[in-house]
mmCIF file of C-alpha atoms in Angstrom:
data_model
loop_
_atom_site.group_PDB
_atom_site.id
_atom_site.type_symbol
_atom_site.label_atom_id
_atom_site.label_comp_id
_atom_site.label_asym_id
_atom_site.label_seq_id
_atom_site.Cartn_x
_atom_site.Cartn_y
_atom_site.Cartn_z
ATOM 1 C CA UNK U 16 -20.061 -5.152 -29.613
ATOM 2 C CA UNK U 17 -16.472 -4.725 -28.985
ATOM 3 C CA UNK U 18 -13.640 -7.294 -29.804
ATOM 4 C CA UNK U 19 -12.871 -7.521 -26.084
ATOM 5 C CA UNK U 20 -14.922 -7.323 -22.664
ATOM 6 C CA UNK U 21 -12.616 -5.893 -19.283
ATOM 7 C CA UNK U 22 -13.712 -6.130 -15.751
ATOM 8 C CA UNK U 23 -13.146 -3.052 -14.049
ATOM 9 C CA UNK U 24 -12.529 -3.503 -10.570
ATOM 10 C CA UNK U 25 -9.932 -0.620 -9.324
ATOM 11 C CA UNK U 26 -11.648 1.252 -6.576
ATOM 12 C CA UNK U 27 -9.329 4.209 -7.108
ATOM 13 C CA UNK U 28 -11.090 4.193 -10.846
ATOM 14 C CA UNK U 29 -14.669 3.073 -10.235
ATOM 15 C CA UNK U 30 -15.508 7.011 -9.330
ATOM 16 C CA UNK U 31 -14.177 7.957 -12.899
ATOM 17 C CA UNK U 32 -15.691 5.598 -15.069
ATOM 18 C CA UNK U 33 -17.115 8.433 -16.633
ATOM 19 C CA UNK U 34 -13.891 9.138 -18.079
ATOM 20 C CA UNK U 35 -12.124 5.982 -18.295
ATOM 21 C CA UNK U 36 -15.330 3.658 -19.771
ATOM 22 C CA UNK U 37 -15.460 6.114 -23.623
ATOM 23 C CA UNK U 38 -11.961 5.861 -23.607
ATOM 24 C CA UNK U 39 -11.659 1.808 -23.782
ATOM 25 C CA UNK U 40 -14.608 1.953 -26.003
ATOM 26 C CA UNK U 41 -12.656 3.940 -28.086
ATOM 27 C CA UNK U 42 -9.878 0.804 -27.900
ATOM 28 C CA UNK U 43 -12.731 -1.793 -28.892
ATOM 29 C CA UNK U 44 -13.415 -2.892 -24.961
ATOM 30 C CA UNK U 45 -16.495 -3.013 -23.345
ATOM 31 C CA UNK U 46 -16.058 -2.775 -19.825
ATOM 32 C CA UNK U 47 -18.022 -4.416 -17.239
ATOM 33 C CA UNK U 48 -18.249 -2.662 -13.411
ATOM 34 C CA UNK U 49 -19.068 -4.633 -10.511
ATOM 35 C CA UNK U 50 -20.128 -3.193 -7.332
ATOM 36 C CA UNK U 51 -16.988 -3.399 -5.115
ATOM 37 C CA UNK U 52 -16.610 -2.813 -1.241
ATOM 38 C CA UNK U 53 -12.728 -2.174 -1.398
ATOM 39 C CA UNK U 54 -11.788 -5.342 -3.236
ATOM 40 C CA UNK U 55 -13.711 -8.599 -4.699
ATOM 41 C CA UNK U 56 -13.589 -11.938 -3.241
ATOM 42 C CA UNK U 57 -12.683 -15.213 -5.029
ATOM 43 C CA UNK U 58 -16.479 -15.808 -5.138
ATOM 44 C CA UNK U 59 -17.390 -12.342 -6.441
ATOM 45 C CA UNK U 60 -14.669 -12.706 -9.507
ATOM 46 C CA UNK U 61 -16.005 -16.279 -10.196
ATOM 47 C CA UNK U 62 -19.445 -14.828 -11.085
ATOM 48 C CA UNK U 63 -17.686 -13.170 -13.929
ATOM 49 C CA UNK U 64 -15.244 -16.216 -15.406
ATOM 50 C CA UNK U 65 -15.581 -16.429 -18.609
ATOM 51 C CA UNK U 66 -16.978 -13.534 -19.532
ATOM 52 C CA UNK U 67 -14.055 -11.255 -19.194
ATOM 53 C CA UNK U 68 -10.846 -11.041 -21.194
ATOM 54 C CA UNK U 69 -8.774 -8.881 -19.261
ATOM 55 C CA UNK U 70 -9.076 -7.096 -15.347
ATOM 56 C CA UNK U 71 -8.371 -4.200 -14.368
ATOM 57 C CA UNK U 72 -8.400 -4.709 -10.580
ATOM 58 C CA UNK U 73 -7.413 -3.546 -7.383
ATOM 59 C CA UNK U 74 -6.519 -6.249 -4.315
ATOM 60 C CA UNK U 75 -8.934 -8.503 -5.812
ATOM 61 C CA UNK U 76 -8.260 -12.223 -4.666
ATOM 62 C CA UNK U 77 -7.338 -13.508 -7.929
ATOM 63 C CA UNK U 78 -6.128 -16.915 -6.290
ATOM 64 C CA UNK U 79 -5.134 -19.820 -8.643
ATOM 65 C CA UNK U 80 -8.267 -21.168 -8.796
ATOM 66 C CA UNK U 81 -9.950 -18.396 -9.398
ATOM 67 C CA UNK U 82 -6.965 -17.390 -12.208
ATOM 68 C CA UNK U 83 -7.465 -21.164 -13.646
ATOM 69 C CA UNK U 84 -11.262 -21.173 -13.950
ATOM 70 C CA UNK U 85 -10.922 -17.374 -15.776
ATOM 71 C CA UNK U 86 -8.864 -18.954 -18.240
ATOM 72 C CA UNK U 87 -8.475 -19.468 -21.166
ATOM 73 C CA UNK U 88 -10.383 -16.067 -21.764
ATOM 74 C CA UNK U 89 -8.227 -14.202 -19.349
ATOM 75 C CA UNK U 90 -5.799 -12.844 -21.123
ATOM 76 C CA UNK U 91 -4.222 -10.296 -18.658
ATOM 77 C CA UNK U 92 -4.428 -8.760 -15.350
ATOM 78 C CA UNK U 93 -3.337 -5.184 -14.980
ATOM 79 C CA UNK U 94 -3.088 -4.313 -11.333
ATOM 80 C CA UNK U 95 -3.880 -0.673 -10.418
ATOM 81 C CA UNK U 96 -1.136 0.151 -7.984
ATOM 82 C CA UNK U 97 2.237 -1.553 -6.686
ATOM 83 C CA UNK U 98 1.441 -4.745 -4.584
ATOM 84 C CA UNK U 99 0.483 -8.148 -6.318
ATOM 85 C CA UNK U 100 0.312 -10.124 -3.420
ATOM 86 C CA UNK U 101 -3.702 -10.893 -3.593
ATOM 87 C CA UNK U 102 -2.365 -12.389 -7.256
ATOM 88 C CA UNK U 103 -1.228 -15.668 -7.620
ATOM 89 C CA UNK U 104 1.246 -14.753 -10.118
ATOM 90 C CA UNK U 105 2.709 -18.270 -10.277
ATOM 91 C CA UNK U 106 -0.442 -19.705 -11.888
ATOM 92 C CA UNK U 107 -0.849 -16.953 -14.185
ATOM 93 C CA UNK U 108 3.140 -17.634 -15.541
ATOM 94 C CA UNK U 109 2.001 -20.558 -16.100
ATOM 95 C CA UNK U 110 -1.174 -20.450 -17.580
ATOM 96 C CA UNK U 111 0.685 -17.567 -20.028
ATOM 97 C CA UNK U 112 -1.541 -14.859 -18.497
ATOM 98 C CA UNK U 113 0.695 -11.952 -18.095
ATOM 99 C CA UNK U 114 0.647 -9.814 -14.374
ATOM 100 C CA UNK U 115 1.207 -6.109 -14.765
ATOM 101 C CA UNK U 116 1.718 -3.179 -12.138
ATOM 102 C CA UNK U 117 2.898 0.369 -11.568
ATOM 103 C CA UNK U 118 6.235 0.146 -10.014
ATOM 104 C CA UNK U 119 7.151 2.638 -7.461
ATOM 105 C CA UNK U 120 3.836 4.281 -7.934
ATOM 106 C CA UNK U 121 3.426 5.663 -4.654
ATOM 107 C CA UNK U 122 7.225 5.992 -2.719
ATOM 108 C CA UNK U 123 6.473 10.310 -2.105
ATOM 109 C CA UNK U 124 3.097 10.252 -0.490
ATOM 110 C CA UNK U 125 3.437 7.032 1.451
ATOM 111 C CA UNK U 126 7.302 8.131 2.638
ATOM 112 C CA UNK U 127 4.789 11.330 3.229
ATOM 113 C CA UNK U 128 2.196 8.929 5.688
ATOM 114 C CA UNK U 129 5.314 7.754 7.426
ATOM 115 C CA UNK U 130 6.964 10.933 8.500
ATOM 116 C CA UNK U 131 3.508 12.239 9.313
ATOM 117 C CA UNK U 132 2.755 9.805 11.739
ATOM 118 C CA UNK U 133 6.198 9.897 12.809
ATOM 119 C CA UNK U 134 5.649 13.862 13.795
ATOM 120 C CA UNK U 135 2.476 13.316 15.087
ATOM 121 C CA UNK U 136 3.649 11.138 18.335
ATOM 122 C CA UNK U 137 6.639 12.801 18.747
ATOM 123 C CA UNK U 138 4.858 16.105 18.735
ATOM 124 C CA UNK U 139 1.483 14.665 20.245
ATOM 125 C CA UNK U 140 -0.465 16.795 18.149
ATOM 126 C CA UNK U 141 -3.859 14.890 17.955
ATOM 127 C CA UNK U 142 -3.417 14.341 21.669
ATOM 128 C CA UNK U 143 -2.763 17.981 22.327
ATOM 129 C CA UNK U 144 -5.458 18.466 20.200
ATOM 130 C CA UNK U 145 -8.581 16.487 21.463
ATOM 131 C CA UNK U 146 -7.450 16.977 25.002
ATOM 132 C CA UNK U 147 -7.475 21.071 24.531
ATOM 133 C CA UNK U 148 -11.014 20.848 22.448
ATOM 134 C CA UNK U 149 -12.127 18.793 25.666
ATOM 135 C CA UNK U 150 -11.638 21.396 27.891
ATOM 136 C CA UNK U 151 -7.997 20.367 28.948
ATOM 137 C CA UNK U 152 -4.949 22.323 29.613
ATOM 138 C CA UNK U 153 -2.652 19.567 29.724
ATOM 139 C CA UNK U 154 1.140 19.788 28.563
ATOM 140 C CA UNK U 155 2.292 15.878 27.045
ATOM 141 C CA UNK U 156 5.348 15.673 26.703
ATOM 142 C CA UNK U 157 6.917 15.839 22.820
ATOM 143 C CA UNK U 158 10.602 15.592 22.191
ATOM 144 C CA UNK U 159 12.122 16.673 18.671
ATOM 145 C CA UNK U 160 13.016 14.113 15.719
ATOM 146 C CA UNK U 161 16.823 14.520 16.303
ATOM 147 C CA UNK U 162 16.308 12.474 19.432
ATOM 148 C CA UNK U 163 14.927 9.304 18.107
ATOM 149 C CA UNK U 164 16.162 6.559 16.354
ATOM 150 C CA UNK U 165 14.076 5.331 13.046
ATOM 151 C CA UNK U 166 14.109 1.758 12.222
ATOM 152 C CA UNK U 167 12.837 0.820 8.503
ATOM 153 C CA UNK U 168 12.146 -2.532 7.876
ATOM 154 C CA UNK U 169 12.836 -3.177 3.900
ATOM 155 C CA UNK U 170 14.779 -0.671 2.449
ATOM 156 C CA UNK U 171 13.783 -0.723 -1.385
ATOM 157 C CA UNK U 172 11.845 2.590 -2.958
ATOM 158 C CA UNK U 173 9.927 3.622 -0.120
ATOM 159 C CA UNK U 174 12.272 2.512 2.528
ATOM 160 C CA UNK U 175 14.476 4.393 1.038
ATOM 161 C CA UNK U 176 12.074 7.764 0.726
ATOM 162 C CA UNK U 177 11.396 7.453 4.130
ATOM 163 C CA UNK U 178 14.989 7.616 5.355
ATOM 164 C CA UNK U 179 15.648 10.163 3.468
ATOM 165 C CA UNK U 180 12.990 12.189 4.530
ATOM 166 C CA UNK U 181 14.021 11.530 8.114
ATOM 167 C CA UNK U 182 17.400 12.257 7.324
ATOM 168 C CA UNK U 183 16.341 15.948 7.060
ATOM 169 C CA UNK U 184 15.399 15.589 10.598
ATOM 170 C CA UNK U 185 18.810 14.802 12.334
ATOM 171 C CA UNK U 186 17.372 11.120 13.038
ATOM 172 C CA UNK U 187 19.932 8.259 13.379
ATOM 173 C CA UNK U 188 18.878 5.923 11.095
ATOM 174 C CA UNK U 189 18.612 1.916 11.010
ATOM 175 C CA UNK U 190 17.794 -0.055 8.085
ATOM 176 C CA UNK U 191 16.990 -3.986 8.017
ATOM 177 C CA UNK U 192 16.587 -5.938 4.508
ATOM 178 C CA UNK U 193 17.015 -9.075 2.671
ATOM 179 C CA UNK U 194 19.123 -7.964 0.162
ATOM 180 C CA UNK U 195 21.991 -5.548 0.180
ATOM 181 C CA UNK U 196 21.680 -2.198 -0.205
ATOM 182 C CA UNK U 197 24.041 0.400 -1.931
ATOM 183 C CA UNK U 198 27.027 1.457 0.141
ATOM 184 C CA UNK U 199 26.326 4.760 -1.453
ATOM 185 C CA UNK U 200 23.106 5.407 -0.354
ATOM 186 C CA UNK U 201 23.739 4.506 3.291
ATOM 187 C CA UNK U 202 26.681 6.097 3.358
ATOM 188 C CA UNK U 203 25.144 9.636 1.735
ATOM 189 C CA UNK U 204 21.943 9.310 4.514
ATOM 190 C CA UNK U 205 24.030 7.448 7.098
ATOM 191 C CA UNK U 206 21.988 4.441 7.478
ATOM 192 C CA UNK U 207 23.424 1.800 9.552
ATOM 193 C CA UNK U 208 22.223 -1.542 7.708
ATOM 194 C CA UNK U 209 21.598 -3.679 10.934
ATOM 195 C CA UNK U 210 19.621 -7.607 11.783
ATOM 196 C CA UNK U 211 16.212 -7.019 12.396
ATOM 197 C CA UNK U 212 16.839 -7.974 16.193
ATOM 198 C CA UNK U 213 19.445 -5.319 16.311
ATOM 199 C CA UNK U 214 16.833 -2.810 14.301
ATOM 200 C CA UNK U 215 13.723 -4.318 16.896
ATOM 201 C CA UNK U 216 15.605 -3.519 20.104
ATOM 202 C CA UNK U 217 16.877 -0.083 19.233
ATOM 203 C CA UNK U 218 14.229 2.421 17.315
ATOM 204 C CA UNK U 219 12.054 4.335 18.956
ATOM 205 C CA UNK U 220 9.926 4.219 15.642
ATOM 206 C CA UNK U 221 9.802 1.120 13.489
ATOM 207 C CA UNK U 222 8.256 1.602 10.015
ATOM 208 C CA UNK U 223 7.435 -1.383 8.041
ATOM 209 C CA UNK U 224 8.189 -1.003 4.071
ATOM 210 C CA UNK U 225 8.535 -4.738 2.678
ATOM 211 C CA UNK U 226 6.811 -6.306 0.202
ATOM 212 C CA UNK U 227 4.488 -9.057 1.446
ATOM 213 C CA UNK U 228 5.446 -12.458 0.476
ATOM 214 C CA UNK U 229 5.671 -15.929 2.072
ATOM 215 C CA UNK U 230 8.499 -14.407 3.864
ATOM 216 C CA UNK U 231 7.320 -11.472 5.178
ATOM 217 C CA UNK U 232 3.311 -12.603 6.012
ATOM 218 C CA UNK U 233 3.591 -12.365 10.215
ATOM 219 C CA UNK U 234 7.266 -10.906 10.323
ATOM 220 C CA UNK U 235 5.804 -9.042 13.271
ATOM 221 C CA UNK U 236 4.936 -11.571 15.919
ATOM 222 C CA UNK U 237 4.965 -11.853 19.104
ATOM 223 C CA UNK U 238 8.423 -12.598 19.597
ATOM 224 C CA UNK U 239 9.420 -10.132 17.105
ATOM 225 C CA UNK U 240 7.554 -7.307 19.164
ATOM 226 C CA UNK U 241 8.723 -8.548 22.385
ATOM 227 C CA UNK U 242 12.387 -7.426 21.397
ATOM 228 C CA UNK U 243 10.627 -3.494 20.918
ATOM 229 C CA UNK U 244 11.502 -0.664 23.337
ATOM 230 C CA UNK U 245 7.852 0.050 25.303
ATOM 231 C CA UNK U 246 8.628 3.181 24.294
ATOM 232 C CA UNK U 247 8.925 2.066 20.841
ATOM 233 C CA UNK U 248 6.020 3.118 18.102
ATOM 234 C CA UNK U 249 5.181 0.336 15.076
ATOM 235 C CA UNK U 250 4.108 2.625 11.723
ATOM 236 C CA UNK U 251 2.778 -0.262 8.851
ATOM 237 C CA UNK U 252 1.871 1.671 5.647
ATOM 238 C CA UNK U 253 2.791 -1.740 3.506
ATOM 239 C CA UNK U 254 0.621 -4.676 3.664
ATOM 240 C CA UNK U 255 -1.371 -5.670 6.682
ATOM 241 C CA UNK U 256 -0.625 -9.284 7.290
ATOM 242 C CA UNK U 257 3.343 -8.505 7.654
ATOM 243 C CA UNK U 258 1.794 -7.978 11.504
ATOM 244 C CA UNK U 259 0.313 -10.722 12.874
ATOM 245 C CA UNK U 260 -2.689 -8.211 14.807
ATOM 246 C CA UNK U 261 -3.297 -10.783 17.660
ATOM 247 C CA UNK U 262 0.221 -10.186 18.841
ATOM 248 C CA UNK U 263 0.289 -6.735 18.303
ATOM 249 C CA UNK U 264 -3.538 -5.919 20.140
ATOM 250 C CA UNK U 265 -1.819 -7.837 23.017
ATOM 251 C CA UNK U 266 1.749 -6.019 22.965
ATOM 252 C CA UNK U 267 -0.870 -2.415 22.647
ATOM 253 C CA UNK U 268 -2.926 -3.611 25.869
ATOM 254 C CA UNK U 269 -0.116 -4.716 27.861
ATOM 255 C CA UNK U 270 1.778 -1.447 27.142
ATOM 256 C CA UNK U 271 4.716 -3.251 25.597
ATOM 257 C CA UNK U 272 5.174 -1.373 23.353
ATOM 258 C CA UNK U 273 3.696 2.599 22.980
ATOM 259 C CA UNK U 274 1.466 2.843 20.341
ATOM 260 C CA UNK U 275 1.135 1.692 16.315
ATOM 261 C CA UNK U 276 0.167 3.856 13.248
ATOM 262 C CA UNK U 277 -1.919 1.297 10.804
ATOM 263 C CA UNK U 278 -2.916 2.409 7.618
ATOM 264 C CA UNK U 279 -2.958 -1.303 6.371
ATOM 265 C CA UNK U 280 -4.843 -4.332 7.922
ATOM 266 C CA UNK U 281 -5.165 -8.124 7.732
ATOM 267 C CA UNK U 282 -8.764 -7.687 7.150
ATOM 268 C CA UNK U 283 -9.675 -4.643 5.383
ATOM 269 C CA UNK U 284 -11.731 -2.863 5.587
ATOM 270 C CA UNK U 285 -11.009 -2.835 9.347
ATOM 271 C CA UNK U 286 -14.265 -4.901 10.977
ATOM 272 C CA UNK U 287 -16.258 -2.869 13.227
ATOM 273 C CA UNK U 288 -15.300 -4.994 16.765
ATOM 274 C CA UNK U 289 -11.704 -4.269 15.953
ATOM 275 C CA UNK U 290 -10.027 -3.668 19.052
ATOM 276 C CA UNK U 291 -8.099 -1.065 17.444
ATOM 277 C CA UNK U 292 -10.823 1.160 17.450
ATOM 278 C CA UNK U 293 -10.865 1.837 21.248
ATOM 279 C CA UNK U 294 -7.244 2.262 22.047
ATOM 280 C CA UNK U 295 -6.119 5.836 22.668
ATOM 281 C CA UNK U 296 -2.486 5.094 21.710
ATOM 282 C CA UNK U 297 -3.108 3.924 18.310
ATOM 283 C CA UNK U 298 -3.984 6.229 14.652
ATOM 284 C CA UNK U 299 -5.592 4.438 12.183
ATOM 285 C CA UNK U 300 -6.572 5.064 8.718
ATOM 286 C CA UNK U 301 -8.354 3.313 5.638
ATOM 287 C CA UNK U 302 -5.751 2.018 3.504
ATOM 288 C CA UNK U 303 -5.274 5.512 2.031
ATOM 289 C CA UNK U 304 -1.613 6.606 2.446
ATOM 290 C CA UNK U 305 -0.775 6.218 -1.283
ATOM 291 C CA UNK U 306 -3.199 9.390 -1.665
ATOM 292 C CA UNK U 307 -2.080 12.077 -4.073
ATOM 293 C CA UNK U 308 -4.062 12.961 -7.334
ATOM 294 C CA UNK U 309 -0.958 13.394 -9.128
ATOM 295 C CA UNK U 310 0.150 9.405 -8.351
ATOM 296 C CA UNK U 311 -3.367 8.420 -9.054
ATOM 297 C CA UNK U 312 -3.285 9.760 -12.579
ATOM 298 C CA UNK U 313 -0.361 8.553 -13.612
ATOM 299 C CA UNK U 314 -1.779 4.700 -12.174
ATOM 300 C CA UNK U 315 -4.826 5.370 -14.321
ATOM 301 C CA UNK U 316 -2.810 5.640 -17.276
ATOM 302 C CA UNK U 317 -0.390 3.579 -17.097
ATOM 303 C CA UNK U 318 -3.174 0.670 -15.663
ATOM 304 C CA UNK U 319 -4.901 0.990 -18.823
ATOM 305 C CA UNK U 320 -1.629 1.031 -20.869
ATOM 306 C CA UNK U 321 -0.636 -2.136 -19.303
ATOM 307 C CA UNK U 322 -4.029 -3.969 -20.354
ATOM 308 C CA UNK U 323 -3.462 -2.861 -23.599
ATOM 309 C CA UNK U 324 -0.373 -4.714 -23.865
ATOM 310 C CA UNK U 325 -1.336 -7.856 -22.602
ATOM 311 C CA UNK U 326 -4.422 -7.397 -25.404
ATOM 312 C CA UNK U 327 -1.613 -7.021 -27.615
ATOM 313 C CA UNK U 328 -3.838 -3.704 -28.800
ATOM 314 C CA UNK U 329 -1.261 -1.451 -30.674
ATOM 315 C CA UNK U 330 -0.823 1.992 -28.266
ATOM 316 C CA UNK U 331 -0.828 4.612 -30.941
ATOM 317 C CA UNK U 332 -4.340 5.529 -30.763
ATOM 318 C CA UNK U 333 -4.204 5.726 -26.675
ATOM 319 C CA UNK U 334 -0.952 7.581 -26.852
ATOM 320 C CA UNK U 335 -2.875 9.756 -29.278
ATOM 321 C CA UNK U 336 -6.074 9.922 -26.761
ATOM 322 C CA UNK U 337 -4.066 10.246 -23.982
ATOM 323 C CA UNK U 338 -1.964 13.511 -25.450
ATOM 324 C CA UNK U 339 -5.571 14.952 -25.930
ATOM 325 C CA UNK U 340 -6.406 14.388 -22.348
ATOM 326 C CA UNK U 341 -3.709 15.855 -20.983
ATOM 327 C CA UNK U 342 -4.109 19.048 -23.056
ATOM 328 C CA UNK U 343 -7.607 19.280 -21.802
#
């Protein structure tokens, strides 16, 4: 038996346990794998406390109480991926149970998702699409990037990738955050740096890229989207309770507003009654815009790294495993 016991959790990992499960062997951990449908509950986790001495884990709901009745075993919880918000990091500061993630982990192929969805209603490409493969001839109506206005709500690594990406495209740009952001950069991508209202009422695309946080959970209300152009399109590849999805089904079947690109949702994965799934004006898909092999590997890695650490395991035997990896 191994000094230490890890419960894998990760989604993005679970199909490679075949590599990833010799490796922490290798490090003195056995690993234990759960059967996970996209993350665990508080429930689900709580069948494992105390048996566990560090996580690897996805959007798990590691709440306080679940964090407190982990501990004292817990020792760490290495996050595969960016967002900590299903973490109740204040608990685990100060139980002493250290939170780790992979910073800016995904900025090129979610700025990617964005400008892809952005092309895709200004071009109407699926709609051009399924309407031709139904036996339709009809012409809808595109118009070119350099005629719209993109709005980007939080403007830190992928806010930024995303205007910068749409700079390439002649779009005037708008940017709304908390905090200030370089003169520099908005002056080399000419961002105006606007209020949200200001932001709301003008773009013709609004793409949300802030964190979630007590702040941010329902930024997009009703009122919020009432201030939106109806020819205006919402894009969320962030977190899914920044929208408040009552409002926004309502603003979608009123025609307030002219359509939303979700790859993020308050309840994921999406339930099955989901008004979503019926409206024409509306592309959806399942949490997946931070797809790209090359990102993923480096997660892996540096996931497993960043349990180390908190293990306090010394790294010279996985920086040695690692190399070998990488030359295979």
């Amino acid at each position: 038996m191994n000094q230490y016991a890890i419960l894998l959790s990760a989604p993005y990992m679970l199909p490679y346990t075949d590599r990833f499960l010799p490796i922490l062997d290798q490090l003195g951990c056995d690993v234990i794998v759960p059967e996970v449908n996209e993350r665990l509950s508080e429930d689900e986790i709580l069948t494992y406390a105390g048996k566990f001495d560090g996580t690897i884990c996805g959007d798990d709901r590691y709440s306080g109480r679940v964090i407190k009745q982990c501990a004292p075993r817990l020792k760490v919880i290495s996050k595969w991926g960016t967002g900590i918000d299903s973490i109740d990091k204040s608990v685990a500061d100060v139980l002493g149970i250290p939170v780790f993630r992979t910073t800016n982990a995904f900025t090129v192929p979610v700025s990617d998702s964005v400008l892809a969805y952005i092309l895709a209603f200004s071009r109407k490409q699926p709609w051009l699409d399924q309407n031709l493969k139904k036996g339709g001839w009809k012409k809808i109506p595109g118009k070119s990037l350099a005629e719209s206005i993109l709005g980007v709500i939080g403007v830190g690594n992928i806010g930024k990738a995303v205007l910068k990406k749409a700079h390439a495209f002649d779009m005037r740009l708008l940017g709304n955050d908390v905090i200030p952001i370089s003169k520099e950069f908005t002056k080399e991508f000419k961002v105006d740096m606007v209020s949200l209202e200001d932001l709301l009422s003008q773009a013709d695309f609004i793409s949300i890229n802030c964190d979630l946080n007590p702040t941010s959970r329902h930024l997009i209300n009703e009122k919020v989207l009432s201030l939106m152009k109806p020819s205006a399109v919402i894009i969320n590849t962030a977190r899914g309770s920044i929208i408040d999805e009552t409002a926004l089904v309502s603003a979608l079947e009123d025609k307030s507003i002219a359509g939303a690109a979700l790859d993020v949702f308050e309840i994921e994965p999406l339930p099955k009654d989901s008004p979503f799934l019926s409206m024409d004006h509306v592309m959806l898909a399942p949490h997946n815009s931070n797809s790209s092999p090359l990102a993923w590997e480096a997660v892996h890695w540096n996931t497993i790294r960043n349990l180390l650490i908190g293990l306090s395991i010394p790294l010279d035997k996985f920086d040695a495993i690692k190399k070998e990896k990488m030359r295979m």
